[in-house]
Amino acid sequence: MYWIALQPRPEPALGDALSDPVTVLGWWALQYTPRVACLADVVLLEVSASERLWGGRATLLRSIYTSSKPIAHVAYARGATSLLALGRLIAGQKALFPADELPLLALLAARPHLGTLARMGCTTWGQLRALPRGGLARRFGADLLAALDQAYGERPDVYPWLSLPDVFDSRLALVTQVESADALLFGARRLLAQLQAWLQLRQLGVLAIELGWRMDPRRNTATEGSVLIRTAQASADMLHLQRLLAERLAQVELAAPVQSLCLRTIETQARHARSASLLPAEQLKGDSLLQTLERLSARLGCHKVLRLQTCADHRPEHRQAWVAATSAPQSIATFQGDKRAGGQKSLKNSGGMSGVPTAWASTLLPTWLLAEPIQLVCDQQIPCFDGPLTLLIGPQRLEAGWWPDPTGKVADTTLRDYFVARNPGTILVWIYRERLLQGRGNQTANVWYLHGIFA
């Protein structure tokens, strides 16, 4: 058995400091061995079973000491037992001093009895071990004797091993009660730093997170609240998530002072690392289009930031619809809007026109489509628009809308004949007539509509 003790050193109380550095350091240590435990503010690793995998003990220790960690300053110690490594870490002994020379302060179980033991002349582990075991157990309890046996390897080390959770759920108790929603962002930044470490170890990106808070229960109001943040694509950019939280928290009014925060992941997705490039054109600066749309949606509301979405429908008025910009992220996420070394991407190639019939490309469509068709006046059954119209191309027959609507609405059957026509002013227009109105009884209805204009 061989144990390594790691202890994160105190750092300045910055807004992006980790809310639980010991747990994050334990998550990081899981890459070296599955036997990781947290004891007080120290992370303990049992690495004897992993030495061969890493090419020997020296190589494993060098990797642990020199590799990048989520905490900047970490103290180290090692030993044959977990309490021996922990004692050397507390005593600040970098060299492998014998266990008998360690001070009693380095044995956690002896700390409640330091004053009594000092008056008895016991200041080191060796002096404590030399005392009669029966009297030691009767006076100080069996826990001290069990800890001493565990430190010298006479009793096995038994700990609940740490594991990386499948779902991130972290809580933070605030030092003082917060009465403003904007001030919650300071504590949320610490939780986001914890989330970033979890995402890096899991190789995931978040699609939805929830920031919750617990308010003072003594107030006669609601005791809990939360905001939900969604992203269009899996993201591990904490700065972007922080901006979205700031926009949402600016719209929240707290009913009572907040005592604690909780951040949890609602939906995650595997994140694929982007390949780096040596070309200057690949070094993009600033926020992406998707991040900008998400920030605007969080600030103004999803119903006020819209984008045009093409629809698989042959009826001209139903071929496009305005939807929330963040509800159709695929084409936005893949559209770069610039030329790359490997070629140029466009909405058509990236899925922006997915589901649209390819036959539309060969259809003569007008530049401007009217929001509502306008009924034309007819002179001797000839439609007029600033003069009589001359039919140039047509008819283009359209039969659509006979299928039931998914929302349960009545089907809107459309039977039309479209024509390209020209008026005396050489303006090209797009007109149609309803086929259901042709030839009812002995009368013939000849109703024409203007639906678009060619530029």
CSV table of C-alpha atoms in Angstrom, one decimal:
chain,number,residue,atom,x,y,z
A,1,MET,CA,0.0,0.0,0.0
A,2,TYR,CA,1.3,3.5,-0.9
A,3,TRP,CA,-0.7,6.7,-0.1
A,4,ILE,CA,-0.4,10.2,-1.3
A,5,ALA,CA,-2.0,13.2,0.5
A,6,LEU,CA,-3.0,16.3,-1.4
A,7,GLN,CA,-4.2,19.5,0.3
A,8,PRO,CA,-5.4,22.6,-1.6
A,9,ARG,CA,-3.8,25.7,-0.1
A,10,PRO,CA,-6.0,28.8,0.6
A,11,GLU,CA,-6.4,31.2,-2.3
A,12,PRO,CA,-7.7,34.7,-2.5
A,13,ALA,CA,-11.5,34.9,-2.2
A,14,LEU,CA,-12.1,35.7,-5.8
A,15,GLY,CA,-15.4,35.4,-7.6
A,16,ASP,CA,-14.2,32.6,-9.8
A,17,ALA,CA,-12.8,30.5,-6.9
A,18,LEU,CA,-14.1,27.0,-6.5
A,19,SER,CA,-16.9,26.5,-4.1
A,20,ASP,CA,-15.5,23.1,-3.0
A,21,PRO,CA,-11.8,22.8,-4.0
A,22,VAL,CA,-11.3,19.5,-2.1
A,23,THR,CA,-14.0,17.7,-4.1
A,24,VAL,CA,-12.7,19.1,-7.4
A,25,LEU,CA,-9.2,18.0,-6.5
A,26,GLY,CA,-10.5,14.6,-5.7
A,27,TRP,CA,-12.3,14.4,-9.1
A,28,TRP,CA,-9.0,15.3,-10.8
A,29,ALA,CA,-7.1,12.6,-8.9
A,30,LEU,CA,-9.4,9.9,-10.2
A,31,GLN,CA,-7.4,9.8,-13.4
A,32,TYR,CA,-4.5,8.2,-11.5
A,33,THR,CA,-6.4,5.7,-9.3
A,34,PRO,CA,-10.0,4.8,-8.5
A,35,ARG,CA,-9.1,4.7,-4.8
A,36,VAL,CA,-9.5,8.3,-3.8
A,37,ALA,CA,-11.0,9.5,-0.6
A,38,CYS,CA,-11.6,12.9,1.0
A,39,LEU,CA,-10.7,13.3,4.7
A,40,ALA,CA,-11.3,16.7,6.3
A,41,ASP,CA,-9.7,19.1,3.8
A,42,VAL,CA,-7.3,16.6,2.4
A,43,VAL,CA,-7.5,14.2,-0.6
A,44,LEU,CA,-6.0,10.8,-0.1
A,45,LEU,CA,-4.8,8.5,-3.0
A,46,GLU,CA,-3.9,4.9,-2.8
A,47,VAL,CA,-1.7,4.3,-5.9
A,48,SER,CA,0.0,0.9,-5.3
A,49,ALA,CA,-2.3,-0.8,-7.9
A,50,SER,CA,-1.7,2.0,-10.5
A,51,GLU,CA,2.1,2.2,-10.4
A,52,ARG,CA,2.7,-0.3,-13.2
A,53,LEU,CA,0.2,1.3,-15.5
A,54,TRP,CA,2.1,4.6,-15.2
A,55,GLY,CA,5.5,3.1,-15.6
A,56,GLY,CA,6.6,2.9,-12.0
A,57,ARG,CA,6.2,4.8,-8.8
A,58,ALA,CA,8.6,7.6,-9.7
A,59,THR,CA,6.9,8.3,-13.0
A,60,LEU,CA,3.5,8.3,-11.3
A,61,LEU,CA,4.6,10.7,-8.6
A,62,ARG,CA,6.2,13.0,-11.1
A,63,SER,CA,3.0,13.2,-13.1
A,64,ILE,CA,0.9,14.0,-10.1
A,65,TYR,CA,3.3,16.7,-8.9
A,66,THR,CA,3.9,18.4,-12.2
A,67,SER,CA,0.6,18.1,-14.2
A,68,SER,CA,-1.9,20.9,-14.4
A,69,LYS,CA,-4.5,20.9,-11.6
A,70,PRO,CA,-7.8,22.7,-11.1
A,71,ILE,CA,-6.2,24.3,-8.0
A,72,ALA,CA,-3.1,26.4,-8.3
A,73,HIS,CA,-1.4,25.7,-5.0
A,74,VAL,CA,-1.4,22.1,-3.6
A,75,ALA,CA,0.7,20.6,-0.8
A,76,TYR,CA,1.9,17.0,-1.0
A,77,ALA,CA,3.0,14.2,1.3
A,78,ARG,CA,3.3,10.4,1.0
A,79,GLY,CA,3.6,7.4,3.2
A,80,ALA,CA,2.9,3.7,3.6
A,81,THR,CA,-0.5,4.4,5.3
A,82,SER,CA,-3.1,7.0,4.8
A,83,LEU,CA,-2.7,8.6,8.2
A,84,LEU,CA,1.1,8.6,7.9
A,85,ALA,CA,0.8,10.5,4.7
A,86,LEU,CA,-1.8,12.8,6.3
A,87,GLY,CA,0.4,13.3,9.3
A,88,ARG,CA,3.5,14.2,7.3
A,89,LEU,CA,1.3,16.7,5.3
A,90,ILE,CA,0.0,18.4,8.5
A,91,ALA,CA,3.5,18.5,10.0
A,92,GLY,CA,4.9,20.0,6.9
A,93,GLN,CA,7.6,17.4,6.5
A,94,LYS,CA,8.7,17.1,2.9
A,95,ALA,CA,11.2,14.4,3.8
A,96,LEU,CA,10.1,10.9,4.7
A,97,PHE,CA,10.5,11.3,8.5
A,98,PRO,CA,9.8,8.2,10.7
A,99,ALA,CA,6.3,8.0,12.1
A,100,ASP,CA,7.6,7.9,15.7
A,101,GLU,CA,8.9,11.5,15.3
A,102,LEU,CA,5.7,13.0,14.0
A,103,PRO,CA,4.0,15.4,16.5
A,104,LEU,CA,0.6,14.5,18.0
A,105,LEU,CA,-0.9,17.5,16.3
A,106,ALA,CA,-0.6,15.6,13.0
A,107,LEU,CA,-2.9,12.8,14.3
A,108,LEU,CA,-6.5,14.0,14.0
A,109,ALA,CA,-7.8,11.6,16.7
A,110,ALA,CA,-5.4,12.9,19.3
A,111,ARG,CA,-6.2,16.6,18.9
A,112,PRO,CA,-9.0,16.7,21.5
A,113,HIS,CA,-6.5,15.3,24.1
A,114,LEU,CA,-3.4,17.3,23.2
A,115,GLY,CA,-3.4,19.2,26.5
A,116,THR,CA,-3.7,16.1,28.7
A,117,LEU,CA,-1.1,14.2,26.7
A,118,ALA,CA,1.3,17.1,26.8
A,119,ARG,CA,1.1,17.2,30.6
A,120,MET,CA,1.9,13.4,30.5
A,121,GLY,CA,5.0,14.1,28.5
A,122,CYS,CA,3.6,12.7,25.2
A,123,THR,CA,4.3,14.9,22.2
A,124,THR,CA,5.1,12.5,19.4
A,125,TRP,CA,3.5,9.4,17.9
A,126,GLY,CA,6.2,7.2,19.2
A,127,GLN,CA,5.7,8.3,22.8
A,128,LEU,CA,2.0,7.8,22.6
A,129,ARG,CA,2.5,4.3,21.2
A,130,ALA,CA,4.8,3.4,24.1
A,131,LEU,CA,2.0,3.9,26.6
A,132,PRO,CA,0.1,0.9,27.9
A,133,ARG,CA,-2.8,0.1,25.4
A,134,GLY,CA,-5.3,-0.8,28.1
A,135,GLY,CA,-4.9,2.4,30.1
A,136,LEU,CA,-4.8,4.4,26.9
A,137,ALA,CA,-8.1,2.9,25.7
A,138,ARG,CA,-9.8,3.4,29.1
A,139,ARG,CA,-8.7,7.1,29.5
A,140,PHE,CA,-9.0,8.4,25.9
A,141,GLY,CA,-11.3,5.9,24.2
A,142,ALA,CA,-10.9,3.2,21.6
A,143,ASP,CA,-11.0,5.6,18.7
A,144,LEU,CA,-7.5,7.0,19.5
A,145,LEU,CA,-6.1,3.5,19.8
A,146,ALA,CA,-7.7,2.5,16.5
A,147,ALA,CA,-6.3,5.6,14.7
A,148,LEU,CA,-2.9,4.8,16.1
A,149,ASP,CA,-3.0,1.2,14.8
A,150,GLN,CA,-4.2,2.5,11.4
A,151,ALA,CA,-1.4,5.0,11.2
A,152,TYR,CA,1.2,2.2,11.7
A,153,GLY,CA,-0.5,-0.2,9.3
A,154,GLU,CA,-1.8,-2.6,12.0
A,155,ARG,CA,-5.4,-1.9,10.9
A,156,PRO,CA,-6.6,-1.6,7.3
A,157,ASP,CA,-7.6,1.8,5.8
A,158,VAL,CA,-11.3,1.8,5.1
A,159,TYR,CA,-12.8,4.8,3.4
A,160,PRO,CA,-15.8,5.6,1.2
A,161,TRP,CA,-14.2,6.0,-2.2
A,162,LEU,CA,-14.9,9.1,-4.2
A,163,SER,CA,-16.6,8.9,-7.6
A,164,LEU,CA,-17.3,11.4,-10.3
A,165,PRO,CA,-21.1,12.0,-10.3
A,166,ASP,CA,-23.2,11.5,-13.4
A,167,VAL,CA,-25.1,14.7,-12.8
A,168,PHE,CA,-23.6,17.9,-11.4
A,169,ASP,CA,-25.4,19.2,-8.4
A,170,SER,CA,-23.5,21.6,-6.1
A,171,ARG,CA,-24.6,23.8,-3.3
A,172,LEU,CA,-23.1,26.9,-1.8
A,173,ALA,CA,-24.0,28.5,1.5
A,174,LEU,CA,-23.7,32.3,1.3
A,175,VAL,CA,-21.7,34.1,4.0
A,176,THR,CA,-24.4,36.8,4.3
A,177,GLN,CA,-28.0,37.0,3.2
A,178,VAL,CA,-28.4,38.5,-0.3
A,179,GLU,CA,-31.4,40.7,-1.0
A,180,SER,CA,-30.6,41.6,-4.6
A,181,ALA,CA,-30.8,39.1,-7.5
A,182,ASP,CA,-27.9,40.7,-9.2
A,183,ALA,CA,-25.7,40.0,-6.2
A,184,LEU,CA,-26.3,36.3,-6.6
A,185,LEU,CA,-24.0,36.3,-9.6
A,186,PHE,CA,-20.9,36.4,-7.3
A,187,GLY,CA,-21.8,33.1,-5.7
A,188,ALA,CA,-23.0,31.7,-9.0
A,189,ARG,CA,-19.5,32.3,-10.5
A,190,ARG,CA,-18.0,30.0,-7.9
A,191,LEU,CA,-20.5,27.3,-8.7
A,192,LEU,CA,-19.7,27.8,-12.4
A,193,ALA,CA,-16.0,27.3,-11.7
A,194,GLN,CA,-16.9,24.0,-10.1
A,195,LEU,CA,-19.1,23.0,-13.0
A,196,GLN,CA,-16.3,23.8,-15.5
A,197,ALA,CA,-14.0,21.3,-13.7
A,198,TRP,CA,-16.7,18.6,-13.8
A,199,LEU,CA,-17.4,19.2,-17.5
A,200,GLN,CA,-13.7,18.9,-18.4
A,201,LEU,CA,-13.4,15.6,-16.6
A,202,ARG,CA,-16.6,14.3,-18.1
A,203,GLN,CA,-15.8,15.7,-21.6
A,204,LEU,CA,-19.3,17.1,-21.7
A,205,GLY,CA,-21.0,20.4,-22.6
A,206,VAL,CA,-24.2,21.7,-21.0
A,207,LEU,CA,-27.4,22.3,-22.9
A,208,ALA,CA,-29.4,23.3,-19.8
A,209,ILE,CA,-28.5,24.3,-16.3
A,210,GLU,CA,-30.7,25.5,-13.4
A,211,LEU,CA,-29.6,28.0,-10.7
A,212,GLY,CA,-31.8,27.7,-7.6
A,213,TRP,CA,-31.7,29.5,-4.3
A,214,ARG,CA,-33.2,29.0,-0.9
A,215,MET,CA,-34.6,32.1,0.8
A,216,ASP,CA,-35.2,33.0,4.4
A,217,PRO,CA,-38.0,30.7,5.6
A,218,ARG,CA,-39.0,33.2,8.4
A,219,ARG,CA,-40.6,35.5,5.8
A,220,ASN,CA,-44.2,34.8,4.8
A,221,THR,CA,-43.2,34.3,1.2
A,222,ALA,CA,-41.9,31.6,-1.1
A,223,THR,CA,-38.8,29.9,0.2
A,224,GLU,CA,-37.3,28.8,-3.1
A,225,GLY,CA,-36.7,30.1,-6.6
A,226,SER,CA,-34.7,29.3,-9.7
A,227,VAL,CA,-33.9,30.3,-13.2
A,228,LEU,CA,-33.3,27.9,-16.1
A,229,ILE,CA,-30.6,28.6,-18.7
A,230,ARG,CA,-30.6,26.8,-22.1
A,231,THR,CA,-28.0,26.8,-24.8
A,232,ALA,CA,-28.6,25.8,-28.4
A,233,GLN,CA,-25.5,23.6,-28.6
A,234,ALA,CA,-23.4,21.9,-25.9
A,235,SER,CA,-21.1,24.5,-24.3
A,236,ALA,CA,-18.4,24.5,-21.7
A,237,ASP,CA,-17.8,28.3,-22.0
A,238,MET,CA,-18.4,29.5,-18.4
A,239,LEU,CA,-18.1,33.2,-19.5
A,240,HIS,CA,-21.0,32.7,-21.9
A,241,LEU,CA,-23.1,30.9,-19.2
A,242,GLN,CA,-22.2,33.7,-16.7
A,243,ARG,CA,-23.5,36.3,-19.1
A,244,LEU,CA,-26.7,34.4,-19.7
A,245,LEU,CA,-27.2,34.1,-15.9
A,246,ALA,CA,-26.6,37.8,-15.5
A,247,GLU,CA,-29.2,38.7,-18.1
A,248,ARG,CA,-31.8,36.4,-16.4
A,249,LEU,CA,-31.0,37.5,-12.9
A,250,ALA,CA,-31.4,41.1,-13.9
A,251,GLN,CA,-35.1,40.3,-14.5
A,252,VAL,CA,-35.7,38.5,-11.1
A,253,GLU,CA,-37.1,40.1,-8.0
A,254,LEU,CA,-36.4,38.3,-4.8
A,255,ALA,CA,-39.3,37.9,-2.4
A,256,ALA,CA,-36.9,37.4,0.6
A,257,PRO,CA,-33.2,37.4,1.3
A,258,VAL,CA,-31.3,34.4,-0.1
A,259,GLN,CA,-29.3,32.1,2.2
A,260,SER,CA,-27.9,29.5,-0.2
A,261,LEU,CA,-27.4,28.7,-3.9
A,262,CYS,CA,-27.7,25.4,-5.9
A,263,LEU,CA,-26.4,24.8,-9.4
A,264,ARG,CA,-27.4,21.6,-11.3
A,265,THR,CA,-27.2,20.3,-14.8
A,266,ILE,CA,-30.5,19.5,-16.5
A,267,GLU,CA,-29.2,18.3,-19.9
A,268,THR,CA,-25.7,17.6,-21.1
A,269,GLN,CA,-24.2,16.3,-24.3
A,270,ALA,CA,-20.8,14.9,-25.3
A,271,ARG,CA,-18.5,17.7,-26.5
A,272,HIS,CA,-16.0,17.2,-29.3
A,273,ALA,CA,-12.9,19.2,-29.1
A,274,ARG,CA,-12.3,21.6,-32.0
A,275,SER,CA,-9.1,21.1,-34.0
A,276,ALA,CA,-6.6,23.9,-33.7
A,277,SER,CA,-5.2,25.6,-36.7
A,278,LEU,CA,-2.0,27.5,-37.5
A,279,LEU,CA,-3.8,29.7,-40.1
A,280,PRO,CA,-4.6,33.3,-38.9
A,281,ALA,CA,-8.1,33.1,-40.5
A,282,GLU,CA,-9.1,30.3,-38.1
A,283,GLN,CA,-8.4,32.5,-35.0
A,284,LEU,CA,-11.9,33.8,-34.5
A,285,LYS,CA,-12.4,36.7,-32.1
A,286,GLY,CA,-15.4,37.8,-30.1
A,287,ASP,CA,-18.7,35.9,-29.5
A,288,SER,CA,-20.1,33.7,-32.1
A,289,LEU,CA,-23.5,34.3,-33.8
A,290,LEU,CA,-25.1,31.7,-31.7
A,291,GLN,CA,-23.8,33.2,-28.4
A,292,THR,CA,-25.0,36.6,-29.4
A,293,LEU,CA,-28.5,35.4,-30.2
A,294,GLU,CA,-28.7,33.6,-26.9
A,295,ARG,CA,-27.6,36.7,-25.0
A,296,LEU,CA,-30.2,38.8,-26.8
A,297,SER,CA,-32.9,36.2,-26.2
A,298,ALA,CA,-32.1,36.1,-22.5
A,299,ARG,CA,-32.2,39.9,-22.3
A,300,LEU,CA,-35.3,40.7,-24.5
A,301,GLY,CA,-37.2,37.4,-24.4
A,302,CYS,CA,-37.3,34.5,-26.8
A,303,HIS,CA,-40.4,35.8,-28.5
A,304,LYS,CA,-38.6,39.0,-29.5
A,305,VAL,CA,-35.6,37.5,-31.2
A,306,LEU,CA,-36.8,35.6,-34.2
A,307,ARG,CA,-35.3,34.0,-37.3
A,308,LEU,CA,-36.7,32.8,-40.6
A,309,GLN,CA,-37.3,29.1,-40.7
A,310,THR,CA,-38.0,27.3,-44.0
A,311,CYS,CA,-40.8,24.7,-44.0
A,312,ALA,CA,-41.4,21.7,-46.2
A,313,ASP,CA,-44.7,22.9,-47.7
A,314,HIS,CA,-45.6,23.6,-51.3
A,315,ARG,CA,-48.0,26.5,-50.5
A,316,PRO,CA,-46.0,29.8,-50.9
A,317,GLU,CA,-47.4,31.4,-47.8
A,318,HIS,CA,-46.5,28.4,-45.6
A,319,ARG,CA,-42.9,27.8,-46.9
A,320,GLN,CA,-41.4,30.0,-44.2
A,321,ALA,CA,-42.2,30.9,-40.6
A,322,TRP,CA,-40.8,33.2,-37.9
A,323,VAL,CA,-39.6,31.1,-34.9
A,324,ALA,CA,-37.5,31.8,-31.9
A,325,ALA,CA,-33.8,32.2,-32.8
A,326,THR,CA,-32.7,29.7,-30.2
A,327,SER,CA,-35.3,27.1,-31.1
A,328,ALA,CA,-33.7,26.1,-34.4
A,329,PRO,CA,-30.0,26.0,-33.6
A,330,GLN,CA,-28.7,23.5,-36.1
A,331,SER,CA,-28.2,25.9,-39.0
A,332,ILE,CA,-27.0,28.7,-36.8
A,333,ALA,CA,-24.5,26.5,-35.0
A,334,THR,CA,-23.0,25.1,-38.2
A,335,PHE,CA,-23.1,28.4,-40.2
A,336,GLN,CA,-19.8,30.2,-39.9
A,337,GLY,CA,-20.4,33.1,-42.4
A,338,ASP,CA,-16.7,33.2,-43.4
A,339,LYS,CA,-14.4,31.3,-45.8
A,340,ARG,CA,-12.2,28.6,-44.4
A,341,ALA,CA,-9.1,26.9,-45.7
A,342,GLY,CA,-11.1,23.7,-46.4
A,343,GLY,CA,-13.9,25.4,-48.3
A,344,GLN,CA,-16.9,27.6,-47.7
A,345,LYS,CA,-19.9,26.5,-45.7
A,346,SER,CA,-23.4,27.8,-46.3
A,347,LEU,CA,-26.8,27.4,-44.8
A,348,LYS,CA,-27.7,25.1,-47.7
A,349,ASN,CA,-24.9,22.7,-47.0
A,350,SER,CA,-25.2,22.9,-43.2
A,351,GLY,CA,-28.8,21.9,-42.9
A,352,GLY,CA,-30.5,25.3,-43.0
A,353,MET,CA,-32.7,24.1,-46.0
A,354,SER,CA,-33.3,20.6,-44.6
A,355,GLY,CA,-36.7,19.2,-45.4
A,356,VAL,CA,-37.3,21.6,-48.3
A,357,PRO,CA,-38.2,20.0,-51.6
A,358,THR,CA,-35.4,20.3,-54.1
A,359,ALA,CA,-37.9,21.0,-56.9
A,360,TRP,CA,-38.3,24.5,-55.6
A,361,ALA,CA,-34.9,25.5,-57.1
A,362,SER,CA,-36.4,25.2,-60.6
A,363,THR,CA,-39.6,27.0,-59.8
A,364,LEU,CA,-40.2,30.5,-61.0
A,365,LEU,CA,-40.8,32.3,-57.7
A,366,PRO,CA,-41.3,36.1,-57.3
A,367,THR,CA,-38.8,38.3,-55.4
A,368,TRP,CA,-41.5,39.8,-53.2
A,369,LEU,CA,-44.4,37.7,-51.8
A,370,LEU,CA,-47.4,39.5,-50.5
A,371,ALA,CA,-48.5,38.8,-46.9
A,372,GLU,CA,-52.0,38.4,-48.2
A,373,PRO,CA,-53.1,37.8,-51.8
A,374,ILE,CA,-55.0,40.7,-53.4
A,375,GLN,CA,-58.0,40.1,-55.6
A,376,LEU,CA,-57.6,41.6,-59.0
A,377,VAL,CA,-60.3,43.4,-61.1
A,378,CYS,CA,-61.1,41.6,-64.3
A,379,ASP,CA,-62.1,43.3,-67.6
A,380,GLN,CA,-63.8,40.8,-69.9
A,381,GLN,CA,-62.3,38.0,-67.9
A,382,ILE,CA,-58.8,39.4,-68.2
A,383,PRO,CA,-57.1,40.3,-64.9
A,384,CYS,CA,-55.8,43.8,-64.6
A,385,PHE,CA,-53.1,45.3,-62.5
A,386,ASP,CA,-52.3,48.9,-63.6
A,387,GLY,CA,-53.7,47.7,-66.9
A,388,PRO,CA,-54.6,44.4,-68.5
A,389,LEU,CA,-52.1,41.6,-67.8
A,390,THR,CA,-50.6,39.4,-70.4
A,391,LEU,CA,-50.0,35.8,-69.4
A,392,LEU,CA,-46.4,34.7,-70.2
A,393,ILE,CA,-45.8,31.4,-68.3
A,394,GLY,CA,-48.2,29.0,-66.9
A,395,PRO,CA,-50.2,27.4,-65.6
A,396,GLN,CA,-48.2,26.0,-62.8
A,397,ARG,CA,-50.6,23.8,-60.9
A,398,LEU,CA,-50.5,23.6,-57.1
A,399,GLU,CA,-52.5,21.0,-55.1
A,400,ALA,CA,-51.6,21.0,-51.4
A,401,GLY,CA,-52.9,21.4,-47.9
A,402,TRP,CA,-55.3,18.4,-48.1
A,403,TRP,CA,-53.6,16.5,-45.2
A,404,PRO,CA,-54.7,17.1,-41.6
A,405,ASP,CA,-52.8,19.6,-39.6
A,406,PRO,CA,-50.6,18.2,-36.8
A,407,THR,CA,-52.2,20.7,-34.3
A,408,GLY,CA,-55.7,19.4,-35.0
A,409,LYS,CA,-56.8,22.3,-37.2
A,410,VAL,CA,-59.1,21.7,-40.2
A,411,ALA,CA,-57.1,21.0,-43.4
A,412,ASP,CA,-56.7,24.0,-45.6
A,413,THR,CA,-56.9,22.5,-49.1
A,414,THR,CA,-55.3,24.7,-51.8
A,415,LEU,CA,-56.0,24.1,-55.5
A,416,ARG,CA,-54.5,26.9,-57.6
A,417,ASP,CA,-53.1,27.6,-61.1
A,418,TYR,CA,-50.2,30.1,-61.0
A,419,PHE,CA,-49.1,32.3,-63.9
A,420,VAL,CA,-46.3,34.7,-64.6
A,421,ALA,CA,-47.9,37.8,-66.2
A,422,ARG,CA,-46.8,41.3,-67.4
A,423,ASN,CA,-48.7,44.6,-67.3
A,424,PRO,CA,-48.3,47.4,-69.8
A,425,GLY,CA,-45.7,49.0,-67.6
A,426,THR,CA,-43.5,45.8,-68.1
A,427,ILE,CA,-43.9,44.8,-64.5
A,428,LEU,CA,-43.7,41.0,-64.0
A,429,VAL,CA,-46.2,39.7,-61.4
A,430,TRP,CA,-47.2,36.3,-60.0
A,431,ILE,CA,-50.9,35.7,-60.1
A,432,TYR,CA,-53.2,32.7,-59.6
A,433,ARG,CA,-56.8,31.6,-59.8
A,434,GLU,CA,-58.7,29.2,-57.6
A,435,ARG,CA,-59.6,26.0,-59.4
A,436,LEU,CA,-62.6,25.2,-57.2
A,437,LEU,CA,-64.3,28.4,-58.5
A,438,GLN,CA,-64.1,27.3,-62.1
A,439,GLY,CA,-67.4,26.3,-63.7
A,440,ARG,CA,-70.1,26.0,-61.1
A,441,GLY,CA,-73.4,25.2,-62.9
A,442,ASN,CA,-74.0,27.5,-65.9
A,443,GLN,CA,-71.9,30.3,-64.5
A,444,THR,CA,-68.2,30.6,-64.7
A,445,ALA,CA,-66.3,32.4,-61.9
A,446,ASN,CA,-63.0,33.9,-63.0
A,447,VAL,CA,-61.4,35.3,-59.9
A,448,TRP,CA,-57.7,36.2,-60.0
A,449,TYR,CA,-55.3,37.1,-57.2
A,450,LEU,CA,-52.0,38.9,-57.1
A,451,HIS,CA,-49.5,36.9,-54.9
A,452,GLY,CA,-46.1,38.3,-55.8
A,453,ILE,CA,-44.0,40.7,-57.8
A,454,PHE,CA,-40.7,40.1,-59.6
A,455,ALA,CA,-38.0,42.6,-59.0
